[in-house]
mmCIF file of C-alpha atoms in Angstrom:
data_model
loop_
_atom_site.group_PDB
_atom_site.id
_atom_site.type_symbol
_atom_site.label_atom_id
_atom_site.label_comp_id
_atom_site.label_asym_id
_atom_site.label_seq_id
_atom_site.Cartn_x
_atom_site.Cartn_y
_atom_site.Cartn_z
ATOM 1 C CA MET A 1 151.746 105.792 87.682
ATOM 2 C CA GLY A 2 152.198 106.735 91.321
ATOM 3 C CA THR A 3 151.057 104.153 94.067
ATOM 4 C CA GLY A 4 150.632 106.732 96.789
ATOM 5 C CA THR A 5 147.503 107.168 98.847
ATOM 6 C CA THR A 6 144.807 108.934 96.914
ATOM 7 C CA ARG A 7 142.666 111.404 98.996
ATOM 8 C CA PRO A 8 138.966 110.706 98.496
ATOM 9 C CA LEU A 9 136.988 113.440 96.521
ATOM 10 C CA LEU A 10 133.716 114.990 97.613
ATOM 11 C CA PRO A 11 130.591 113.697 95.818
ATOM 12 C CA ARG A 12 130.010 116.604 93.627
ATOM 13 C CA ALA A 13 133.849 116.894 92.733
ATOM 14 C CA PHE A 14 133.947 113.129 92.086
ATOM 15 C CA VAL A 15 130.999 113.433 89.718
ATOM 16 C CA ASN A 16 132.595 116.417 87.735
ATOM 17 C CA ALA A 17 135.890 114.725 87.723
ATOM 18 C CA ALA A 18 134.315 111.387 86.421
ATOM 19 C CA ALA A 19 132.352 113.371 83.624
ATOM 20 C CA GLU A 20 135.446 115.256 82.285
ATOM 21 C CA GLU A 21 137.423 111.878 82.514
ATOM 22 C CA ALA A 22 134.590 110.036 80.425
ATOM 23 C CA ASN A 23 134.593 112.825 77.862
ATOM 24 C CA ALA A 24 138.409 112.387 77.468
ATOM 25 C CA VAL A 25 138.132 108.642 77.110
ATOM 26 C CA VAL A 26 139.226 107.589 73.434
ATOM 27 C CA LEU A 27 139.394 103.766 72.748
ATOM 28 C CA PRO A 28 142.769 103.010 70.721
ATOM 29 C CA ARG A 29 141.956 102.326 66.989
ATOM 30 C CA LEU A 30 142.735 98.718 66.087
ATOM 31 C CA ASP A 31 143.339 97.135 62.709
ATOM 32 C CA GLU A 32 140.332 95.068 63.031
ATOM 33 C CA VAL A 33 136.786 96.376 63.780
ATOM 34 C CA GLY A 34 135.638 95.299 67.315
ATOM 35 C CA GLY A 35 136.854 95.016 70.759
ATOM 36 C CA HIS A 36 139.200 92.328 72.181
ATOM 37 C CA PRO A 37 138.231 90.431 75.136
ATOM 38 C CA ARG A 38 140.740 89.869 77.878
ATOM 39 C CA PRO A 39 143.049 87.073 77.242
ATOM 40 C CA SER A 40 141.924 83.939 79.198
ATOM 41 C CA GLY A 41 145.421 83.210 80.244
ATOM 42 C CA ILE A 42 145.787 86.423 82.225
ATOM 43 C CA GLY A 43 144.695 86.309 85.746
ATOM 44 C CA VAL A 44 145.243 89.237 88.097
ATOM 45 C CA THR A 45 147.967 91.275 87.181
ATOM 46 C CA TYR A 46 150.525 92.762 89.515
ATOM 47 C CA ALA A 47 149.238 96.433 89.082
ATOM 48 C CA GLU A 48 145.751 95.425 89.722
ATOM 49 C CA GLN A 49 147.004 93.435 92.942
ATOM 50 C CA GLU A 50 148.720 96.524 93.890
ATOM 51 C CA PHE A 51 145.567 98.782 93.945
ATOM 52 C CA HIS A 52 143.539 96.143 95.516
ATOM 53 C CA THR A 53 146.056 95.905 98.416
ATOM 54 C CA LEU A 54 146.012 99.749 98.399
ATOM 55 C CA ALA A 55 142.200 99.463 98.897
ATOM 56 C CA ASP A 56 142.599 97.171 101.808
ATOM 57 C CA GLU A 57 145.239 99.661 103.224
ATOM 58 C CA GLN A 58 142.743 102.605 103.033
ATOM 59 C CA GLU A 59 140.008 100.685 104.833
ATOM 60 C CA LEU A 60 142.448 100.077 107.661
ATOM 61 C CA ILE A 61 144.216 103.551 107.751
ATOM 62 C CA TRP A 62 141.005 105.648 107.873
ATOM 63 C CA PRO A 63 139.536 103.812 110.858
ATOM 64 C CA ALA A 64 142.923 104.197 112.651
ATOM 65 C CA GLU A 65 142.713 107.899 112.019
ATOM 66 C CA GLY A 66 139.259 107.875 113.307
ATOM 67 C CA GLU A 67 140.320 106.196 116.442
ATOM 68 C CA ARG A 68 143.229 108.634 116.824
ATOM 69 C CA ALA A 69 140.827 111.633 116.280
ATOM 70 C CA ALA A 70 138.310 110.228 118.835
ATOM 71 C CA ARG A 71 140.777 109.300 121.493
ATOM 72 C CA SER A 72 140.572 112.437 123.442
ATOM 73 C CA PHE A 73 136.742 112.136 123.584
ATOM 74 C CA HIS A 74 136.945 108.695 124.765
ATOM 75 C CA VAL A 75 139.448 109.549 127.370
ATOM 76 C CA ARG A 76 137.120 112.501 128.576
ATOM 77 C CA ALA A 77 134.046 110.096 128.533
ATOM 78 C CA ARG A 78 136.062 107.508 130.659
ATOM 79 C CA GLY A 79 137.171 110.109 133.050
ATOM 80 C CA LEU A 80 133.570 111.000 133.835
ATOM 81 C CA ASP A 81 132.536 107.309 134.399
ATOM 82 C CA ARG A 82 133.153 107.363 138.122
ATOM 83 C CA LEU A 83 131.304 110.629 138.648
ATOM 84 C CA ALA A 84 128.476 109.537 136.338
ATOM 85 C CA ALA A 85 128.219 106.385 138.058
ATOM 86 C CA ALA A 86 128.024 108.041 141.569
ATOM 87 C CA THR A 87 125.517 110.576 140.255
ATOM 88 C CA GLU A 88 123.406 107.659 138.673
ATOM 89 C CA VAL A 89 123.237 105.989 142.224
ATOM 90 C CA LEU A 90 122.078 109.215 143.790
ATOM 91 C CA LEU A 91 119.573 109.739 141.109
ATOM 92 C CA SER A 92 118.134 106.225 141.494
ATOM 93 C CA VAL A 93 117.824 106.765 145.192
ATOM 94 C CA GLN A 94 116.326 110.281 144.564
ATOM 95 C CA GLU A 95 113.852 108.786 142.057
ATOM 96 C CA HIS A 96 112.677 106.319 144.641
ATOM 97 C CA GLU A 97 112.186 109.103 147.065
ATOM 98 C CA MET A 98 110.345 111.277 144.644
ATOM 99 C CA ARG A 99 107.985 108.509 143.493
ATOM 100 C CA GLN A 100 107.234 107.693 147.058
ATOM 101 C CA ALA A 101 106.635 111.293 148.216
ATOM 102 C CA ARG A 102 104.354 111.913 145.230
ATOM 103 C CA SER A 103 102.503 108.502 145.878
ATOM 104 C CA ASP A 104 101.987 109.429 149.593
ATOM 105 C CA TYR A 105 100.735 112.808 148.636
ATOM 106 C CA GLN A 106 98.167 111.524 145.946
ATOM 107 C CA HIS A 107 96.941 108.922 148.343
ATOM 108 C CA ALA A 108 96.490 111.394 151.172
ATOM 109 C CA SER A 109 94.837 113.887 148.816
ATOM 110 C CA TRP A 110 92.393 111.185 147.883
ATOM 111 C CA VAL A 111 91.445 110.046 151.266
ATOM 112 C CA LEU A 112 91.713 113.401 153.182
ATOM 113 C CA ALA A 113 90.296 115.771 150.703
ATOM 114 C CA PRO A 114 86.667 115.543 152.039
ATOM 115 C CA TYR A 115 87.887 116.549 155.439
ATOM 116 C CA VAL A 116 89.586 119.905 154.500
ATOM 117 C CA ARG A 117 87.643 122.790 155.620
ATOM 118 C CA ARG A 118 89.939 125.814 154.773
ATOM 119 C CA GLU A 119 89.421 127.946 151.918
ATOM 120 C CA PRO A 120 91.892 127.952 149.033
ATOM 121 C CA TRP A 121 93.290 131.329 149.801
ATOM 122 C CA ALA A 122 92.844 131.463 153.559
ATOM 123 C CA LYS A 123 96.584 130.631 154.286
ATOM 124 C CA LEU A 124 97.790 133.375 151.945
ATOM 125 C CA ARG A 125 95.376 135.819 153.740
ATOM 126 C CA TYR A 126 96.907 134.668 156.967
ATOM 127 C CA TRP A 127 100.423 135.405 156.030
ATOM 128 C CA VAL A 128 99.504 138.692 154.501
ATOM 129 C CA CYS A 129 97.413 139.838 157.466
ATOM 130 C CA TRP A 130 99.464 138.562 160.362
ATOM 131 C CA PRO A 131 102.487 140.645 159.677
ATOM 132 C CA VAL A 132 100.410 143.748 159.174
ATOM 133 C CA LEU A 133 98.818 143.350 162.622
ATOM 134 C CA TRP A 134 102.365 142.799 163.987
ATOM 135 C CA LEU A 135 103.678 146.004 162.462
ATOM 136 C CA GLY A 136 100.498 147.849 163.319
ATOM 137 C CA ASP A 137 100.883 147.230 166.821
ATOM 138 C CA THR A 138 104.595 147.790 166.739
ATOM 139 C CA ALA A 139 104.188 151.369 165.242
ATOM 140 C CA GLY A 140 101.650 152.380 167.930
ATOM 141 C CA VAL A 141 104.103 151.514 170.721
ATOM 142 C CA TRP A 142 107.054 152.877 168.777
ATOM 143 C CA SER A 143 105.662 156.267 168.249
ATOM 144 C CA ALA A 144 104.572 156.621 171.982
ATOM 145 C CA ALA A 145 108.095 155.677 173.168
ATOM 146 C CA VAL A 146 109.838 158.233 170.790
ATOM 147 C CA ILE A 147 107.489 160.837 171.879
ATOM 148 C CA ASN A 148 108.137 159.926 175.527
ATOM 149 C CA GLY A 149 111.791 160.693 174.738
ATOM 150 C CA ASP A 150 113.396 157.063 174.140
ATOM 151 C CA VAL A 151 116.209 156.618 171.675
ATOM 152 C CA PRO A 152 114.401 155.814 168.517
ATOM 153 C CA TYR A 153 116.307 152.519 167.516
ATOM 154 C CA ILE A 154 116.142 151.270 171.285
ATOM 155 C CA ALA A 155 112.449 152.120 171.321
ATOM 156 C CA PHE A 156 112.005 150.347 167.935
ATOM 157 C CA GLY A 157 113.456 147.103 169.228
ATOM 158 C CA GLN A 158 111.312 147.226 172.332
ATOM 159 C CA SER A 159 108.138 147.970 170.231
ATOM 160 C CA LEU A 160 108.864 145.307 167.706
ATOM 161 C CA ALA A 161 108.970 142.851 170.541
ATOM 162 C CA SER A 162 105.654 143.981 172.106
ATOM 163 C CA GLY A 163 103.994 143.795 168.681
ATOM 164 C CA LEU A 164 105.252 140.458 168.294
ATOM 165 C CA ALA A 165 103.892 139.459 171.554
ATOM 166 C CA ALA A 166 100.561 140.583 170.544
ATOM 167 C CA ALA A 167 100.510 138.819 167.131
ATOM 168 C CA CYS A 168 101.730 135.634 168.922
ATOM 169 C CA ALA A 169 99.056 135.889 171.461
ATOM 170 C CA GLY A 170 96.536 135.074 168.956
ATOM 171 C CA LEU A 171 98.222 131.837 167.749
ATOM 172 C CA VAL A 172 96.165 129.837 170.273
ATOM 173 C CA GLY A 173 93.265 130.316 168.023
ATOM 174 C CA ALA A 174 94.685 127.872 165.595
ATOM 175 C CA GLU A 175 94.772 125.277 168.452
ATOM 176 C CA LEU A 176 91.222 125.827 169.403
ATOM 177 C CA LYS A 177 90.118 125.384 165.804
ATOM 178 C CA CYS A 178 92.164 122.301 165.458
ATOM 179 C CA ILE A 179 90.733 120.666 168.664
ATOM 180 C CA ARG A 180 87.021 121.546 167.405
ATOM 181 C CA MET A 181 87.660 119.944 163.994
ATOM 182 C CA ALA A 182 89.244 116.830 165.633
ATOM 183 C CA ARG A 183 86.082 116.304 167.576
ATOM 184 C CA ALA A 184 84.085 116.782 164.287
ATOM 185 C CA ARG A 185 86.303 113.999 162.602
ATOM 186 C CA HIS A 186 86.204 111.718 165.440
ATOM 187 C CA ARG A 187 85.513 108.200 164.398
ATOM 188 C CA ASP A 188 85.496 104.713 166.068
ATOM 189 C CA PRO A 189 88.819 102.900 164.968
ATOM 190 C CA GLU A 190 86.917 99.948 163.869
ATOM 191 C CA SER A 191 84.913 101.985 161.431
ATOM 192 C CA LEU A 192 88.100 103.223 159.418
ATOM 193 C CA SER A 193 88.939 101.883 156.112
ATOM 194 C CA GLU A 194 92.199 100.510 155.335
ATOM 195 C CA ASP A 195 93.279 103.688 153.743
ATOM 196 C CA GLU A 196 91.899 105.804 156.510
ATOM 197 C CA GLN A 197 93.868 103.761 159.120
ATOM 198 C CA ARG A 198 97.100 105.465 157.761
ATOM 199 C CA TYR A 199 95.868 108.628 159.197
ATOM 200 C CA MET A 200 94.473 107.334 162.503
ATOM 201 C CA ARG A 201 95.522 110.304 164.492
ATOM 202 C CA LEU A 202 93.308 112.569 162.409
ATOM 203 C CA PHE A 203 90.122 110.361 163.231
ATOM 204 C CA THR A 204 90.719 109.128 166.912
ATOM 205 C CA PRO A 205 92.040 112.116 168.899
ATOM 206 C CA THR A 206 92.667 111.818 172.538
ATOM 207 C CA ASP A 207 92.035 114.395 175.430
ATOM 208 C CA GLU A 208 95.728 114.590 176.070
ATOM 209 C CA GLY A 209 97.064 118.071 175.467
ATOM 210 C CA HIS A 210 93.718 119.934 176.173
ATOM 211 C CA GLY A 211 94.969 121.171 179.596
ATOM 212 C CA ILE A 212 97.922 122.476 178.014
ATOM 213 C CA VAL A 213 95.911 124.352 175.331
ATOM 214 C CA LYS A 214 93.820 125.724 178.093
ATOM 215 C CA LEU A 215 97.004 127.014 179.910
ATOM 216 C CA VAL A 216 98.224 128.582 176.816
ATOM 217 C CA ALA A 217 94.923 130.094 176.107
ATOM 218 C CA CYS A 218 94.970 131.667 179.607
ATOM 219 C CA LEU A 219 98.621 132.935 179.019
ATOM 220 C CA SER A 220 97.530 134.638 175.731
ATOM 221 C CA LEU A 221 94.887 136.635 177.584
ATOM 222 C CA VAL A 222 97.284 137.529 180.126
ATOM 223 C CA VAL A 223 99.555 138.841 177.424
ATOM 224 C CA VAL A 224 96.702 140.877 175.719
ATOM 225 C CA ALA A 225 95.799 142.444 179.199
ATOM 226 C CA LEU A 226 99.354 143.357 179.905
ATOM 227 C CA LEU A 227 99.926 144.874 176.348
ATOM 228 C CA ALA A 228 96.595 146.866 176.715
ATOM 229 C CA VAL A 229 97.397 148.138 180.286
ATOM 230 C CA GLY A 230 101.024 149.048 179.336
ATOM 231 C CA ILE A 231 100.231 150.963 176.135
ATOM 232 C CA PHE A 232 97.159 152.757 178.188
ATOM 233 C CA SER A 233 99.720 153.843 180.759
ATOM 234 C CA LEU A 234 102.378 154.969 178.135
ATOM 235 C CA ARG A 235 99.986 156.925 176.110
ATOM 236 C CA ALA A 236 98.030 158.270 179.231
ATOM 237 C CA GLY A 237 101.272 159.581 180.602
ATOM 238 C CA ILE A 238 102.292 161.456 177.403
ATOM 239 C CA GLU A 239 98.815 162.616 176.063
ATOM 240 C CA SER A 240 95.637 161.882 178.078
ATOM 241 C CA SER A 241 93.621 159.169 179.470
ATOM 242 C CA ALA A 242 91.212 159.022 176.409
ATOM 243 C CA SER A 243 94.233 158.474 174.162
ATOM 244 C CA GLY A 244 95.781 156.042 176.379
ATOM 245 C CA LEU A 245 92.393 154.113 176.519
ATOM 246 C CA THR A 246 92.230 154.273 172.881
ATOM 247 C CA PHE A 247 95.578 152.713 172.083
ATOM 248 C CA GLY A 248 95.245 150.097 174.631
ATOM 249 C CA LEU A 249 91.986 148.949 173.313
ATOM 250 C CA LEU A 250 93.764 148.894 169.731
ATOM 251 C CA ALA A 251 96.519 146.730 171.070
ATOM 252 C CA ALA A 252 93.973 144.311 172.738
ATOM 253 C CA ALA A 253 92.083 144.343 169.395
ATOM 254 C CA THR A 254 95.368 143.475 167.470
ATOM 255 C CA ALA A 255 95.771 140.513 169.595
ATOM 256 C CA ILE A 256 92.287 139.370 169.471
ATOM 257 C CA GLY A 257 92.320 139.940 165.785
ATOM 258 C CA SER A 258 95.411 137.625 165.448
ATOM 259 C CA GLY A 259 93.589 134.953 167.360
ATOM 260 C CA LEU A 260 90.580 135.211 164.996
ATOM 261 C CA LEU A 261 92.983 135.142 161.960
ATOM 262 C CA GLY A 262 94.639 132.091 163.277
ATOM 263 C CA TYR A 263 91.377 130.322 163.982
ATOM 264 C CA SER A 264 90.082 131.101 160.316
ATOM 265 C CA ALA A 265 93.242 129.696 158.739
ATOM 266 C CA ALA A 266 93.652 126.716 160.951
ATOM 267 C CA ASP A 267 93.052 123.320 159.385
ATOM 268 C CA GLU A 268 95.290 120.385 160.450
ATOM 269 C CA VAL A 269 94.174 118.182 157.390
ATOM 270 C CA ALA A 270 95.004 120.995 155.086
ATOM 271 C CA ASP A 271 98.332 121.527 156.634
ATOM 272 C CA LEU A 272 99.201 117.909 156.321
ATOM 273 C CA LEU A 273 98.315 117.929 152.675
ATOM 274 C CA ALA A 274 100.247 121.177 152.068
ATOM 275 C CA ALA A 275 103.312 119.680 153.845
ATOM 276 C CA MET A 276 103.178 116.426 151.915
ATOM 277 C CA GLU A 277 102.768 118.371 148.569
ATOM 278 C CA LYS A 278 105.772 120.563 149.478
ATOM 279 C CA ARG A 279 107.691 117.395 150.232
ATOM 280 C CA ALA A 280 106.702 115.868 146.839
ATOM 281 C CA GLN A 281 107.816 119.136 145.014
ATOM 282 C CA LYS A 282 111.148 119.314 146.836
ATOM 283 C CA ALA A 283 111.913 115.700 145.990
ATOM 284 C CA GLU A 284 111.056 116.488 142.232
ATOM 285 C CA GLN A 285 113.248 119.463 142.235
ATOM 286 C CA ARG A 286 116.180 117.595 143.687
ATOM 287 C CA TYR A 287 115.506 114.781 141.176
ATOM 288 C CA LEU A 288 115.592 117.141 138.203
ATOM 289 C CA LYS A 289 118.671 118.881 139.513
ATOM 290 C CA LEU A 290 120.521 115.569 139.764
ATOM 291 C CA ALA A 291 119.277 114.641 136.255
ATOM 292 C CA LYS A 292 120.659 117.870 134.715
ATOM 293 C CA SER A 293 124.159 116.959 136.407
ATOM 294 C CA PRO A 294 126.945 118.198 134.081
ATOM 295 C CA ALA A 295 128.427 114.824 134.456
ATOM 296 C CA PHE A 296 125.851 113.125 132.242
ATOM 297 C CA ARG A 297 125.914 115.954 129.711
ATOM 298 C CA ARG A 298 129.757 116.037 129.336
ATOM 299 C CA SER A 299 129.761 112.150 129.135
ATOM 300 C CA ALA A 300 127.159 111.979 126.527
ATOM 301 C CA ARG A 301 128.613 114.597 124.489
ATOM 302 C CA ALA A 302 132.189 113.131 124.541
ATOM 303 C CA GLU A 303 130.625 109.674 123.615
ATOM 304 C CA GLU A 304 128.580 110.870 120.881
ATOM 305 C CA ALA A 305 131.467 112.955 119.423
ATOM 306 C CA ALA A 306 133.694 109.935 119.521
ATOM 307 C CA ARG A 307 130.972 107.737 117.866
ATOM 308 C CA SER A 308 130.459 110.309 115.107
ATOM 309 C CA ILE A 309 134.260 110.587 114.336
ATOM 310 C CA ARG A 310 134.600 106.864 114.158
ATOM 311 C CA ASP A 311 131.637 106.453 111.935
ATOM 312 C CA GLU A 312 132.807 109.183 109.734
ATOM 313 C CA TYR A 313 136.261 107.885 109.301
ATOM 314 C CA HIS A 314 134.903 104.393 108.818
ATOM 315 C CA LEU A 315 132.839 105.665 105.793
ATOM 316 C CA ARG A 316 135.804 107.758 104.579
ATOM 317 C CA GLY A 317 137.947 104.444 104.673
ATOM 318 C CA GLN A 318 135.155 102.616 102.595
ATOM 319 C CA ALA A 319 135.109 105.483 100.153
ATOM 320 C CA ALA A 320 139.012 105.532 99.887
ATOM 321 C CA GLY A 321 139.124 101.759 99.227
ATOM 322 C CA LYS A 322 136.468 102.083 96.473
ATOM 323 C CA ARG A 323 138.627 104.822 94.999
ATOM 324 C CA ALA A 324 141.644 102.725 94.997
ATOM 325 C CA GLU A 325 139.528 99.940 93.230
ATOM 326 C CA SER A 326 138.525 102.324 90.602
ATOM 327 C CA LEU A 327 142.255 102.946 89.734
ATOM 328 C CA ALA A 328 142.731 99.208 89.476
ATOM 329 C CA TRP A 329 139.951 99.230 86.672
ATOM 330 C CA ARG A 330 141.692 102.187 85.185
ATOM 331 C CA VAL A 331 144.786 100.132 84.708
ATOM 332 C CA GLN A 332 142.893 97.713 82.733
ATOM 333 C CA ARG A 333 141.236 100.318 80.624
ATOM 334 C CA ARG A 334 144.487 102.021 79.658
ATOM 335 C CA ASN A 335 146.219 98.920 78.764
ATOM 336 C CA PRO A 336 143.983 97.283 76.168
ATOM 337 C CA GLN A 337 146.824 96.025 74.122
ATOM 338 C CA VAL A 338 147.694 93.739 77.117
ATOM 339 C CA LEU A 339 144.404 93.145 78.861
ATOM 340 C CA GLY A 340 141.829 93.711 76.041
ATOM 341 C CA HIS A 341 138.804 95.953 76.209
ATOM 342 C CA GLY A 342 136.538 93.998 78.538
ATOM 343 C CA HIS A 343 135.561 90.655 80.103
ATOM 344 C CA PRO A 344 134.794 87.795 77.496
ATOM 345 C CA VAL A 345 131.008 86.993 77.205
ATOM 346 C CA GLY A 346 129.861 85.007 80.066
ATOM 347 C CA GLU A 347 132.272 86.705 82.494
ATOM 348 C CA GLN A 348 130.437 90.158 82.908
ATOM 349 C CA GLY A 349 130.552 89.934 86.663
ATOM 350 C CA GLY A 350 134.308 90.611 86.433
ATOM 351 C CA VAL A 351 135.762 87.201 87.519
ATOM 352 C CA ILE A 352 139.130 88.192 86.099
ATOM 353 C CA GLY A 353 140.467 91.301 87.739
ATOM 354 C CA ARG A 354 138.261 90.896 90.819
ATOM 355 C CA ARG A 355 139.522 92.118 94.030
ATOM 356 C CA SER A 356 141.093 89.613 96.126
ATOM 357 C CA ARG A 357 140.307 89.234 99.783
ATOM 358 C CA ARG A 358 142.601 89.984 102.646
ATOM 359 C CA GLY A 359 144.399 86.774 103.593
ATOM 360 C CA GLY A 360 142.832 84.811 100.945
ATOM 361 C CA GLY A 361 142.882 84.270 97.083
ATOM 362 C CA SER A 362 141.531 86.361 94.443
#
């Protein structure tokens, strides 16, 4: 009988092999009827001790094989430790920033929401209509310049600039709206709650800067006048005075329309809330981007693969040890003339022939 390492069988194969072996078992015929118990003077035989030691060997060899198979995954995971640790630090910082940004936005929304005066779609309407006004004024000047004989692409650049000037002339409307709303929100500093004091500048406006706003308003009117006169002169020289007056008035109307559009969309409180919401969303996006870092994913995969391999080989080692133990019992079964047919009554637990422990007795 060989003493080499026996490969463990799969569960189904093991059951089939055991069934075939059970069918082939034939107890030897003896002169007397009945079985013979194991002689009391026989302890653990050398053959049994050999297979018990083989079982111990299997429970050491298989975990060692598992460690070898998992080594590359352990090395890969350890190589990612520094990167994962650095990413973890950034992730914790970003998490704090995300929580703070979201908390600030929620607090501001709770305190300032009653003071929002802009319709939900007013800002979208502004960003749709403002470029239309800009391009409309640009088209009127460009067509007149091309008809006048200018080089098209040079005329387009100049026309684009004049259209932008007309559109920007109306931006002062937003400043006028903000001043009016600030006066409506004006409160005595002593009357502000603790939450409202975080946004004191919105409730206690000063008169500083009103002179600058008036100056900007005057300059905007000058831009409107210059554009109207310039387009009137250009069109009147090409077509007629009536055409020049028409396009000049349209240019002035574009600038005034830009001002009215800016006035309708202006809301300092709504802009503050939108900016804080955008900040919170960006913080969340950066946090999610860090959380999806490949370093975490690769490290987790390597650790899990190593753990799974080690567990698998540990179980295989236990199974191989049990298989070797079963061979020790087979030795006793196939040698009844020496060891009898079974344990004596009162020793059914298998005291004799029991597997010895490593480093100890039987």
